[in-house]
XYZ file of N, CA and C in Angstrom:
780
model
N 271.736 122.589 171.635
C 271.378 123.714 170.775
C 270.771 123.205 169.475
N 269.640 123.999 169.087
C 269.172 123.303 167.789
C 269.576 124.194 166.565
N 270.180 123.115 165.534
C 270.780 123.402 164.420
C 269.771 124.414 163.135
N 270.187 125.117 162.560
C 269.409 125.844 161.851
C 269.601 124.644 160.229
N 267.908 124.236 159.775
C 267.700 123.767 158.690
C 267.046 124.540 157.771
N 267.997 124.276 156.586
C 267.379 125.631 155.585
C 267.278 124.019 154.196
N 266.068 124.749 154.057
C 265.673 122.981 152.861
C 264.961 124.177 151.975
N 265.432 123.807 150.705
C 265.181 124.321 149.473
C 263.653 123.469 148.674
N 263.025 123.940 148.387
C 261.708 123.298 148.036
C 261.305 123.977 146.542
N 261.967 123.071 145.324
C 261.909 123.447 144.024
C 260.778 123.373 143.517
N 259.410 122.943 144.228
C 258.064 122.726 143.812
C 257.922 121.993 142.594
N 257.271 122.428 141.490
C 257.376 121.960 140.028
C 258.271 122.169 138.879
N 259.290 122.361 139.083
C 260.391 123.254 138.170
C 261.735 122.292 138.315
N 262.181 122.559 137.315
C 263.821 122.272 136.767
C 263.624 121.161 135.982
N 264.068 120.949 135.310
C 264.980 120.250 133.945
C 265.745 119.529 134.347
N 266.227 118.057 133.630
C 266.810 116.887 134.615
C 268.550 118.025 134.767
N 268.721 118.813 133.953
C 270.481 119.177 133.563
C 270.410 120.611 134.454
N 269.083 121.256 134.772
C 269.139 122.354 135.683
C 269.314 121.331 137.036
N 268.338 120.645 137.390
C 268.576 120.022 138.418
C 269.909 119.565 139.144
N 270.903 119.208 138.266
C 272.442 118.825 137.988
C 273.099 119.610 138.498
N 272.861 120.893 137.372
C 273.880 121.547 137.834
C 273.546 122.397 139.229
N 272.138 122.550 139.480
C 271.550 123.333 140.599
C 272.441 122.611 141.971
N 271.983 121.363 141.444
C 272.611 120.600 142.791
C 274.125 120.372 143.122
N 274.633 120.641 142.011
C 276.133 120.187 141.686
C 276.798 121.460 142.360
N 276.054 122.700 142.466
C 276.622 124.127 142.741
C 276.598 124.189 144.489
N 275.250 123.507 144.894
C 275.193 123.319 146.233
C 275.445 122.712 146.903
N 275.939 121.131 146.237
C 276.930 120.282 147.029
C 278.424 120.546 147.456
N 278.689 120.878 145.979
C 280.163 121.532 146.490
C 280.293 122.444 147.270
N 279.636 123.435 147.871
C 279.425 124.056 149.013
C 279.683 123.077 150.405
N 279.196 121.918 150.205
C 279.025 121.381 151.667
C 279.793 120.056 151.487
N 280.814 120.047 151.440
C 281.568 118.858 150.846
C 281.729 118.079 152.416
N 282.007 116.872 152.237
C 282.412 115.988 153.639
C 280.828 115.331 153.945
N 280.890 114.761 155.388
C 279.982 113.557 155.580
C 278.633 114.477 156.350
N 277.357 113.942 156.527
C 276.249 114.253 156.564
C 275.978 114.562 158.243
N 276.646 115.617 158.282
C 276.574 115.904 159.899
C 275.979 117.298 159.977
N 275.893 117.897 160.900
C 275.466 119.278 161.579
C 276.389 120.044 161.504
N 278.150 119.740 161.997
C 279.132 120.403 161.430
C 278.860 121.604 162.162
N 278.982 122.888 161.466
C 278.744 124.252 161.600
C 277.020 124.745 161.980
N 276.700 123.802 162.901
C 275.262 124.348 163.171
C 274.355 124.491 162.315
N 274.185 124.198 160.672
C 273.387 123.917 159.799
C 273.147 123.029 159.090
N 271.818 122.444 158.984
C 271.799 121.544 157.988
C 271.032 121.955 156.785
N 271.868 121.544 155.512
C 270.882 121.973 154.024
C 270.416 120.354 153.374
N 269.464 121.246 152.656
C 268.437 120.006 152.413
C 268.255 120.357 151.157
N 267.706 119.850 149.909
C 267.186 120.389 148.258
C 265.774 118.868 148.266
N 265.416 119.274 147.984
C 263.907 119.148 147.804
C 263.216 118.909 145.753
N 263.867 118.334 145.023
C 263.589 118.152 143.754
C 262.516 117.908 144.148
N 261.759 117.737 142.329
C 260.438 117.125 142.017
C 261.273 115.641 141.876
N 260.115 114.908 141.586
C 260.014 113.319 141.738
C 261.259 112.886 140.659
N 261.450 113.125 139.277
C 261.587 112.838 138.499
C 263.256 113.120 137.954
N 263.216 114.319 139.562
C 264.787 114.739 139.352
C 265.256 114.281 141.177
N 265.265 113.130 141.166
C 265.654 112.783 142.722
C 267.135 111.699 142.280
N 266.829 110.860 141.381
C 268.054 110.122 141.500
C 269.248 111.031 140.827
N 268.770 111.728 139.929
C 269.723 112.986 139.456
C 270.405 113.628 140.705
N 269.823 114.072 141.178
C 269.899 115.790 142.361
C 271.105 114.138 143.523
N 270.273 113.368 143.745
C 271.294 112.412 144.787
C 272.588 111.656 144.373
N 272.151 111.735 143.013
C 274.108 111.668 142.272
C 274.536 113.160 142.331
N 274.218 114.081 142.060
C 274.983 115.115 142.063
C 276.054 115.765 143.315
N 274.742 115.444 144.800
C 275.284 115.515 146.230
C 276.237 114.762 146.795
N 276.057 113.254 145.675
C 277.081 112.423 146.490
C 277.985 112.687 146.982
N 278.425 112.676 148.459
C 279.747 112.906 148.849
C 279.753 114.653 149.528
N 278.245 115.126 149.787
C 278.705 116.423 150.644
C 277.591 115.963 151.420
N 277.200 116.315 152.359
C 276.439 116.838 153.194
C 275.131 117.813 153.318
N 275.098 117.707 152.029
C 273.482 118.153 151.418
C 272.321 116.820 151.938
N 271.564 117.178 152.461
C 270.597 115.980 152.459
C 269.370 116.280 151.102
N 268.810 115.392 150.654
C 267.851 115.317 149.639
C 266.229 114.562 150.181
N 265.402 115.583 149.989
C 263.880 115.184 150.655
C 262.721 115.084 149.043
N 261.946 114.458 149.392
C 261.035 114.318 148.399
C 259.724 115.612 148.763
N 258.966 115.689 147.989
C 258.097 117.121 148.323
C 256.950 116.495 148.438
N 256.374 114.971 148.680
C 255.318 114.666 149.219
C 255.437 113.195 149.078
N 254.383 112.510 149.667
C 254.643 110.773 149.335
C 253.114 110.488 149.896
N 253.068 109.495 149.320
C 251.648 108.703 149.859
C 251.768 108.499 151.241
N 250.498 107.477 152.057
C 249.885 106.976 153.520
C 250.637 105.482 152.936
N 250.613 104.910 151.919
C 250.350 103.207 151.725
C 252.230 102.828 151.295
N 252.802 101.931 151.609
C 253.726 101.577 151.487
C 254.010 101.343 150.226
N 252.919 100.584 149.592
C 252.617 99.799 148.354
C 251.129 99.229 148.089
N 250.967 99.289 146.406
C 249.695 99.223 145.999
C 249.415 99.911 144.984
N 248.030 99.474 144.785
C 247.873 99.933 143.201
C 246.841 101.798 143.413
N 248.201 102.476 143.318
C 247.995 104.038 143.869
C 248.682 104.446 142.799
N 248.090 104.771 141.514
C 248.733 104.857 140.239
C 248.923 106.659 140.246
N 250.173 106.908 140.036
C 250.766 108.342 140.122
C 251.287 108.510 141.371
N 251.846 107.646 142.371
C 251.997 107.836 143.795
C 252.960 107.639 144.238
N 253.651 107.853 145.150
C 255.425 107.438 145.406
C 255.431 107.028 146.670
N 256.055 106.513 147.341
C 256.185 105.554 148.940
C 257.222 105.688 149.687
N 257.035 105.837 150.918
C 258.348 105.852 151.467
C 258.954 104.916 151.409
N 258.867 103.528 151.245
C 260.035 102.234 151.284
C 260.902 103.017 150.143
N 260.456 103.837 148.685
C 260.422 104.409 147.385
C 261.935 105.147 147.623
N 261.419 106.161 148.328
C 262.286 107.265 148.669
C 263.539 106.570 149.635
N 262.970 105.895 150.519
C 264.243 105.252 151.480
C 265.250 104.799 150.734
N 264.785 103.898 149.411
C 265.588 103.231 148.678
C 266.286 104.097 148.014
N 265.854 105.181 147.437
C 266.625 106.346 146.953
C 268.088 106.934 147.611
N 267.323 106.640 149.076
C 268.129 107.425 149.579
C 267.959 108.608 149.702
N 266.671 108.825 150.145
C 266.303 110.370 150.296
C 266.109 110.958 151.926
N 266.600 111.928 152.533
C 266.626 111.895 153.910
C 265.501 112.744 154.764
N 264.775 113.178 153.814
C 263.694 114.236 154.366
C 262.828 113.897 153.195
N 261.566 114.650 153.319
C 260.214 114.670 152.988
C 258.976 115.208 153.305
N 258.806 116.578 152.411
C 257.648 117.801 153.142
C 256.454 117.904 153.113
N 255.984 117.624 154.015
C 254.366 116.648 154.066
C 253.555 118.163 154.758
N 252.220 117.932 154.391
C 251.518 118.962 154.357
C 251.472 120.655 153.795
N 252.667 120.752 153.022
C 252.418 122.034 152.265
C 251.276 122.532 151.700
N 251.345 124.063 152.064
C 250.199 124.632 151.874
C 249.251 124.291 150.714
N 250.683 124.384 149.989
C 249.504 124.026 147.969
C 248.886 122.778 147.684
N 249.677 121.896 148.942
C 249.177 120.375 149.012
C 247.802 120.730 149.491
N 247.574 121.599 150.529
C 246.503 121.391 151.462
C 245.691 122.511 150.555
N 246.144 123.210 149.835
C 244.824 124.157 149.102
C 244.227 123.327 147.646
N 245.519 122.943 147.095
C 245.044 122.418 145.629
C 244.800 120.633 145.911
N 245.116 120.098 146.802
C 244.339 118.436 146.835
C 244.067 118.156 147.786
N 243.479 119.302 148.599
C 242.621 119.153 149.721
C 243.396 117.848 150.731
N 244.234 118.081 150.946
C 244.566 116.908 152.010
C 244.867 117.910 153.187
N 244.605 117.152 154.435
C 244.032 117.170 155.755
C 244.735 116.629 156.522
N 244.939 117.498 157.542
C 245.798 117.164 159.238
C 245.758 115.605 159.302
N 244.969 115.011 159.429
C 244.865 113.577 159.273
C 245.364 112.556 158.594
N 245.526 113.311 157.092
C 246.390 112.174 156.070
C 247.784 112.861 156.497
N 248.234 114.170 156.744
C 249.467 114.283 156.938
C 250.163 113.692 157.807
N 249.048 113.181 159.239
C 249.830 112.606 160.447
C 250.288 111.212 159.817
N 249.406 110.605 159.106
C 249.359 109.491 158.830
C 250.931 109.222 158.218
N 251.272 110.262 157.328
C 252.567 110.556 156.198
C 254.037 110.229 157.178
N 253.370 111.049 158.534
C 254.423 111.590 159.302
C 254.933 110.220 160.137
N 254.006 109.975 160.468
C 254.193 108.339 160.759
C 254.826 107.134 160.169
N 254.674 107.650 159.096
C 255.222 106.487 157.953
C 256.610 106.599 157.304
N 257.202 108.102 157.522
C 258.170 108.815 157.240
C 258.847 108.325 158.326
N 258.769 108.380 159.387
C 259.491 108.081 160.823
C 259.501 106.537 160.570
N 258.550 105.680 160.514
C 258.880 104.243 160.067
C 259.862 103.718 159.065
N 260.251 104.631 158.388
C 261.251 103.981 157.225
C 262.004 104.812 157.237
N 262.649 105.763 158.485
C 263.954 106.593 158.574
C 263.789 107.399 157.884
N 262.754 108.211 157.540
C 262.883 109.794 156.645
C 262.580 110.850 157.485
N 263.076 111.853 157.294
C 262.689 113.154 158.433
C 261.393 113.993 158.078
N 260.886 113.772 158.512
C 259.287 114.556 158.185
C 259.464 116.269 158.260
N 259.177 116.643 157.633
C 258.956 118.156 157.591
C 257.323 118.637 157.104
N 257.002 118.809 158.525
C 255.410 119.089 158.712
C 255.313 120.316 158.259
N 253.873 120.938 157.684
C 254.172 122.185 157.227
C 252.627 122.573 158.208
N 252.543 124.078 158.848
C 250.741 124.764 159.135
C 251.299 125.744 158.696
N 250.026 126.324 158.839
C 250.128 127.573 158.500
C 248.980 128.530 158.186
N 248.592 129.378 158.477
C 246.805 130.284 157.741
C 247.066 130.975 156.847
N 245.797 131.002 156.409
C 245.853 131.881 155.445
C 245.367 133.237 155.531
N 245.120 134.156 154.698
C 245.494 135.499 155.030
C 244.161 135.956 155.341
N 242.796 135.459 155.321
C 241.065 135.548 156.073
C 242.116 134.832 157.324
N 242.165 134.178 158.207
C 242.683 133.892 159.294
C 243.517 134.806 160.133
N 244.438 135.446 159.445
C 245.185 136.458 159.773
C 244.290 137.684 160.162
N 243.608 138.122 159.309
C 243.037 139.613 159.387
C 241.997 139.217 160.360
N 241.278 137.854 160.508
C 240.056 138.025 161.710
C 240.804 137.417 162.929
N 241.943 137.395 162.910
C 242.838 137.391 164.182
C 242.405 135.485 164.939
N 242.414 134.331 163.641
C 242.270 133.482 163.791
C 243.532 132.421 163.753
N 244.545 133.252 163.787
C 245.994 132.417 163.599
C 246.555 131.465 164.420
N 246.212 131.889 165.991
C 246.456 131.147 166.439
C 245.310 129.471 166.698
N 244.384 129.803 166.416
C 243.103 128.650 166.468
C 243.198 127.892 165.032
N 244.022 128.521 164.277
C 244.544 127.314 163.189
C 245.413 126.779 163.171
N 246.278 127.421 163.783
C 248.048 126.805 163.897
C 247.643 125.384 165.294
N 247.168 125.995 165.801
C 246.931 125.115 167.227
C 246.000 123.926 166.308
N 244.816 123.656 165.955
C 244.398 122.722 165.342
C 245.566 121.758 164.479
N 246.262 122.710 163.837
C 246.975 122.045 162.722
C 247.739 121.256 163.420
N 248.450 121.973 164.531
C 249.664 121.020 165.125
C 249.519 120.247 165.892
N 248.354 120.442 166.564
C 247.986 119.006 167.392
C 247.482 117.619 166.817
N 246.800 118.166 165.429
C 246.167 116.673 164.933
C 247.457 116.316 164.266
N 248.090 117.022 163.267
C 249.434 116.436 162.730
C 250.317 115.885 163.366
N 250.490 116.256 165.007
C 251.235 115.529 165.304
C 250.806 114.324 166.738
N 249.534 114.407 166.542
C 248.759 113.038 166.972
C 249.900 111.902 166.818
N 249.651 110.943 168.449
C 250.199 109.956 167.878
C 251.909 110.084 168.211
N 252.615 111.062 167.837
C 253.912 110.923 167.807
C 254.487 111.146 169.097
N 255.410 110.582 169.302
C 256.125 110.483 170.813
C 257.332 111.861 171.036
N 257.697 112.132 171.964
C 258.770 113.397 172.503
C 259.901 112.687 171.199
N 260.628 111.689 171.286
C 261.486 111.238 170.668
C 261.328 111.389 169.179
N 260.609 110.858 168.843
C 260.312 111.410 167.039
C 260.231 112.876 167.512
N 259.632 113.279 167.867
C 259.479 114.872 167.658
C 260.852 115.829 167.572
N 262.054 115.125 167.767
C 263.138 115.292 167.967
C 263.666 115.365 166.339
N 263.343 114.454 166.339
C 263.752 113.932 164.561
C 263.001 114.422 163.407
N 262.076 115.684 163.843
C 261.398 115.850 162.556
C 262.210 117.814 162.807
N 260.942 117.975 161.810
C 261.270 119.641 161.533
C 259.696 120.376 161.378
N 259.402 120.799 161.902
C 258.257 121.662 161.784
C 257.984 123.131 160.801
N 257.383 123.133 159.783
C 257.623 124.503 159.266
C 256.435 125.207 159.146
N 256.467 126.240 159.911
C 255.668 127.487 160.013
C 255.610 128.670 158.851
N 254.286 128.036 157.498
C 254.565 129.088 156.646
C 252.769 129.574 156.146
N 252.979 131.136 156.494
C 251.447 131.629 156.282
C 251.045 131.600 154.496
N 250.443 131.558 154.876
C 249.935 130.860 153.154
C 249.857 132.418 152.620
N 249.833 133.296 152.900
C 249.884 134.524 152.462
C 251.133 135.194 151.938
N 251.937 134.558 152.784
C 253.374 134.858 152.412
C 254.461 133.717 151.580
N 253.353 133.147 150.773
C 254.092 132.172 149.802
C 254.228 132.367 148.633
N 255.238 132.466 147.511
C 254.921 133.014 146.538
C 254.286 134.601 146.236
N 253.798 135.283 147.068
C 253.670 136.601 146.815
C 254.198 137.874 146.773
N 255.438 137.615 147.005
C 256.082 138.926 147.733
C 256.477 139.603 149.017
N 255.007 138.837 149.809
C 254.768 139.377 150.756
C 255.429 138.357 152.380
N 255.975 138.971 152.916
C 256.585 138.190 154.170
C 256.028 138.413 155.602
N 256.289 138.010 156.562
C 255.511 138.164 157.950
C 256.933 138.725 158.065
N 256.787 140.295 159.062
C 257.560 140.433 159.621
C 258.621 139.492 160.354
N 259.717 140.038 160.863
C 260.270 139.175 162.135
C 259.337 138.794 163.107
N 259.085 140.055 163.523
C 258.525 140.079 164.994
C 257.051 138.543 164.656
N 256.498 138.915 163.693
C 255.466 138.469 163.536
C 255.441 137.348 163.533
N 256.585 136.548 162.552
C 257.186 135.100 162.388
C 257.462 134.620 163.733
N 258.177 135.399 164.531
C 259.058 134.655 165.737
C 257.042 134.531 166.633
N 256.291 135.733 166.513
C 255.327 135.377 167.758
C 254.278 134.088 167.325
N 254.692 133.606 165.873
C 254.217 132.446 166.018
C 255.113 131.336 166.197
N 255.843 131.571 166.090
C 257.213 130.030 166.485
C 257.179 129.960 167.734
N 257.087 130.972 168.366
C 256.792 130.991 169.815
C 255.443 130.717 170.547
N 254.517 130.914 169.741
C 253.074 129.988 170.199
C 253.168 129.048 169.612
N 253.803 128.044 168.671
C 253.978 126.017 168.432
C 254.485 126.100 169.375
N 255.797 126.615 169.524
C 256.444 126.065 170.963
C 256.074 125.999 172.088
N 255.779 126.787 172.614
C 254.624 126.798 173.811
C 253.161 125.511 173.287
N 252.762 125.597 172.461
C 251.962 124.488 172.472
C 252.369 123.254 172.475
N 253.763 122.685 171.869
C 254.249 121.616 171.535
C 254.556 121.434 173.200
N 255.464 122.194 174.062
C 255.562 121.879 175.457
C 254.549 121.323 176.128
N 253.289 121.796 175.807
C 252.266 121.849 176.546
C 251.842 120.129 175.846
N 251.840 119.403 174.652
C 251.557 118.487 174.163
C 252.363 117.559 174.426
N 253.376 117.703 174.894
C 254.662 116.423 174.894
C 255.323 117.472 176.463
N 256.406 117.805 176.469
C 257.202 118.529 177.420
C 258.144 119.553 177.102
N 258.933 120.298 178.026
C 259.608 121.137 177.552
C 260.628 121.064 177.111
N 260.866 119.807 176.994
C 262.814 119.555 176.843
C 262.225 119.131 175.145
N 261.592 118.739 174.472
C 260.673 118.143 173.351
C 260.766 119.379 172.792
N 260.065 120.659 173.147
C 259.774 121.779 172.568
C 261.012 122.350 172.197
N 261.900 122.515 173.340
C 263.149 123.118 173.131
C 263.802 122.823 171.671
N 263.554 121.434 171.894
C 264.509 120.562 171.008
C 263.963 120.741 169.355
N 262.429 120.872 169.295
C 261.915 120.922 167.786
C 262.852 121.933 167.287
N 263.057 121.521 165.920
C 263.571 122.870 164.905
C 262.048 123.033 164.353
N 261.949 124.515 164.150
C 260.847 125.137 163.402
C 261.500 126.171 162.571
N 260.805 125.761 161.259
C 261.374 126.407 160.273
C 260.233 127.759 159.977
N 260.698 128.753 158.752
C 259.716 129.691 159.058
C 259.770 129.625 156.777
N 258.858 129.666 156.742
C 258.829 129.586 155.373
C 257.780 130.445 154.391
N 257.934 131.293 153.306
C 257.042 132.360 153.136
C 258.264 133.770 152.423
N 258.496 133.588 151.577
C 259.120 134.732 150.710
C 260.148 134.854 151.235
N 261.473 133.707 152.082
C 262.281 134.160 152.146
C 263.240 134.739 151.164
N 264.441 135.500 151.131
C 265.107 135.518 150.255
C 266.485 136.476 150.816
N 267.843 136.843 150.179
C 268.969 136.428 150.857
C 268.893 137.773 151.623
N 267.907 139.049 151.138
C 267.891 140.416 152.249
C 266.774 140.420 153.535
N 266.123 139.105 153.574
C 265.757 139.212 155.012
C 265.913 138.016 155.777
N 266.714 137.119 155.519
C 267.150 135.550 155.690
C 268.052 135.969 157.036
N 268.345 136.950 157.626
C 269.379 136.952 158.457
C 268.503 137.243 159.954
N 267.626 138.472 159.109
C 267.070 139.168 160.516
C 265.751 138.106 160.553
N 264.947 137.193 159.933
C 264.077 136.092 160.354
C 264.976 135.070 161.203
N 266.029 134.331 160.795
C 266.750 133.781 161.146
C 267.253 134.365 162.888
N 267.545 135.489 162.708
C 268.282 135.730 164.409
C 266.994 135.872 165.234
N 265.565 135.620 164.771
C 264.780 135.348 165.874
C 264.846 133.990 166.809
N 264.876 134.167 167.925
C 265.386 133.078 168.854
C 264.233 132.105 168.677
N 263.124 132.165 168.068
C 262.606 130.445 168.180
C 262.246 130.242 166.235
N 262.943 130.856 165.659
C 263.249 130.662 164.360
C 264.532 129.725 163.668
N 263.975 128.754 163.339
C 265.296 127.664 163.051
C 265.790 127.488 161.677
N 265.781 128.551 160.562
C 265.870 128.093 159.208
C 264.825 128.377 158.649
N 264.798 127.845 157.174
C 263.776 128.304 156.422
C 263.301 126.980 155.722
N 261.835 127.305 155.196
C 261.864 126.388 154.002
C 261.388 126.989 152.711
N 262.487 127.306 151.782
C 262.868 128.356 150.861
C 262.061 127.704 148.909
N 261.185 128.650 149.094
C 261.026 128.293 147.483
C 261.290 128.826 146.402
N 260.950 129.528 145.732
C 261.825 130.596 144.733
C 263.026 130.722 144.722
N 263.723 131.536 146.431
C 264.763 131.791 146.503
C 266.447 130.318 145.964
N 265.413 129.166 146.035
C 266.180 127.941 145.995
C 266.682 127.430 144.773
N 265.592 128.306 143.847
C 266.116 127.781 142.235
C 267.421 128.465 141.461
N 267.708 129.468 142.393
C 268.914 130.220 142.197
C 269.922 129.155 143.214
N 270.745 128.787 142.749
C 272.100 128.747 143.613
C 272.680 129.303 144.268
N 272.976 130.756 143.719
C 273.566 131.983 144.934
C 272.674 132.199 145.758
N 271.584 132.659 145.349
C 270.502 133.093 146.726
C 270.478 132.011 147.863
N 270.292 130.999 146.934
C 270.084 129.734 147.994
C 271.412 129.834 148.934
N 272.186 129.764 148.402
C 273.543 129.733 149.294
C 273.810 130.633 150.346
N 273.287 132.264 149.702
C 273.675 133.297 150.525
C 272.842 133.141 151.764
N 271.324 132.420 151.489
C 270.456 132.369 152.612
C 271.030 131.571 153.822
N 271.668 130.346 153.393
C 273.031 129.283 154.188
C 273.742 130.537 154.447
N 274.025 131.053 154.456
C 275.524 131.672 155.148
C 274.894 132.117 155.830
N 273.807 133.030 155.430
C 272.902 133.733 157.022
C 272.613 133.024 158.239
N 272.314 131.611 157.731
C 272.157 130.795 158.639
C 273.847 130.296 159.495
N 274.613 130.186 158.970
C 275.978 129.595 159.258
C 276.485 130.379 160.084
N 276.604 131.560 159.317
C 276.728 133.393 160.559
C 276.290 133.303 161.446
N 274.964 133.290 162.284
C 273.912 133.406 163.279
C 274.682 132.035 164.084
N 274.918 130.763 163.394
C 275.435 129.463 164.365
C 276.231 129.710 164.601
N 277.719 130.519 164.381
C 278.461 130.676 164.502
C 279.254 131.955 165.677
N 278.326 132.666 165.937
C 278.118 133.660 166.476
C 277.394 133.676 168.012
């Protein structure tokens, strides 16, 4: 059965002492060792600058901590750039490669993301791939001929087995930051065309197995009914994450549904 991952993605925001206590509120929630446990895994997602902060704060629960992007190059003179050997050393366990704002505001491409994803899997970090269209895609009924591009070149290259170990997140660029959400129905009929494509790219026991996250204005009054769609695995939560309660209440939606 695949575990529901709900990863909090603070984008550009918090303060080294918000960060603290943000994290300090959500660790103690998940106290004990870094397992699946109750069918969920949570994740927090700082900016760069609040990572060794946010990973003292977790010490000792079962929060995992991801970075919100990283370079292709291990090392080198890539001035403003961070590395996975970087993050490994941190101790960071995830890392969300291809987000939308990545791919609208610095133009990076299916290609440098595979590259990320690759390199993330080389030094033990969990990749969290992001597609997704935008809202001209949607209305000329091009969603699926972008999602399908996106996920095949991103995940170029990678074997059934990594594909196991990552997280896929499905978030329409329309429904980020705006208010605006994809229905259930709407969310699940695209989790359900990756999946069907990912089978079709690797096999079905591969597909089964991906978690796909659904990401796009969640927040704690529709976190339950996205969530109980059967190829919906979690979220990847932005706004809702800078709150502590919301963030939390969205975990219980998820914990409820595993539990049940």
């Amino acid at each position: 059965m695949r575990p529901y991952v709900v990863a909090g993605n603070w984008k550009m925001n918090t303060t080294p002492g918000h960060a603290r206590a943000l994290a300090e509120a959500i660790g103690k929630s998940f106290p004990g060792p870094d397992t699946v446990g109750d069918g969920v895994q949570v994740v927090v997602c700082p900016p760069y600058p609040m990572l060794a902060e946010v990973l003292e704060a977790t010490a000792g629960s079962r929060v995992g901590v991801g970075a919100q992007n990283m370079h292709t190059e291990e090392f080198g003179a890539y001035t403003g750039e961070v590395s996975a050997p970087m993050l490994n050393a941190l101790g960071c366990t995830h890392v969300i490669l291809g987000h939308s704002e990545r791919r609208q505001y610095f133009a990076e491409g299916d290609e440098l993301i595979n590259a990320k994803a690759k390199l993330a899997f080389a030094h033990a970090i969990t990749p969290i791939v992001c597609v997704g269209e935008m809202l001209a895609h949607r209305e000329t009924g091009a969603t699926e001929d972008v999602i399908e591009k996106q996920v095949r070149d991103c995940l170029e290259g990678l074997d059934a087995l990594q594909l196991r170990g990552m997280v896929l997140a499905y978030e329409p660029v329309w429904a980020i930051g705006t208010g605006k959400t994809a229905t259930p129905e709407q969310a699940q009929e695209v989790h359900v065309f990756i999946r069907k494509l990912v089978a079709s790219l690797f096999d079905g026991e591969a597909a089964d197995a991906l978690v796909i996250q659904y990401g796009g204005s969640v927040k704690p009054d529709n976190a339950r009914e996205l969530f109980a769609q059967p190829d919906i695995d979690g979220g990847l939560i932005g706004g809702a994450s800078l709150d502590a309660d919301s963030f939390l209440a969205i975990v219980r939606a998820a914990q409820e549904l595993a539990t049940t």
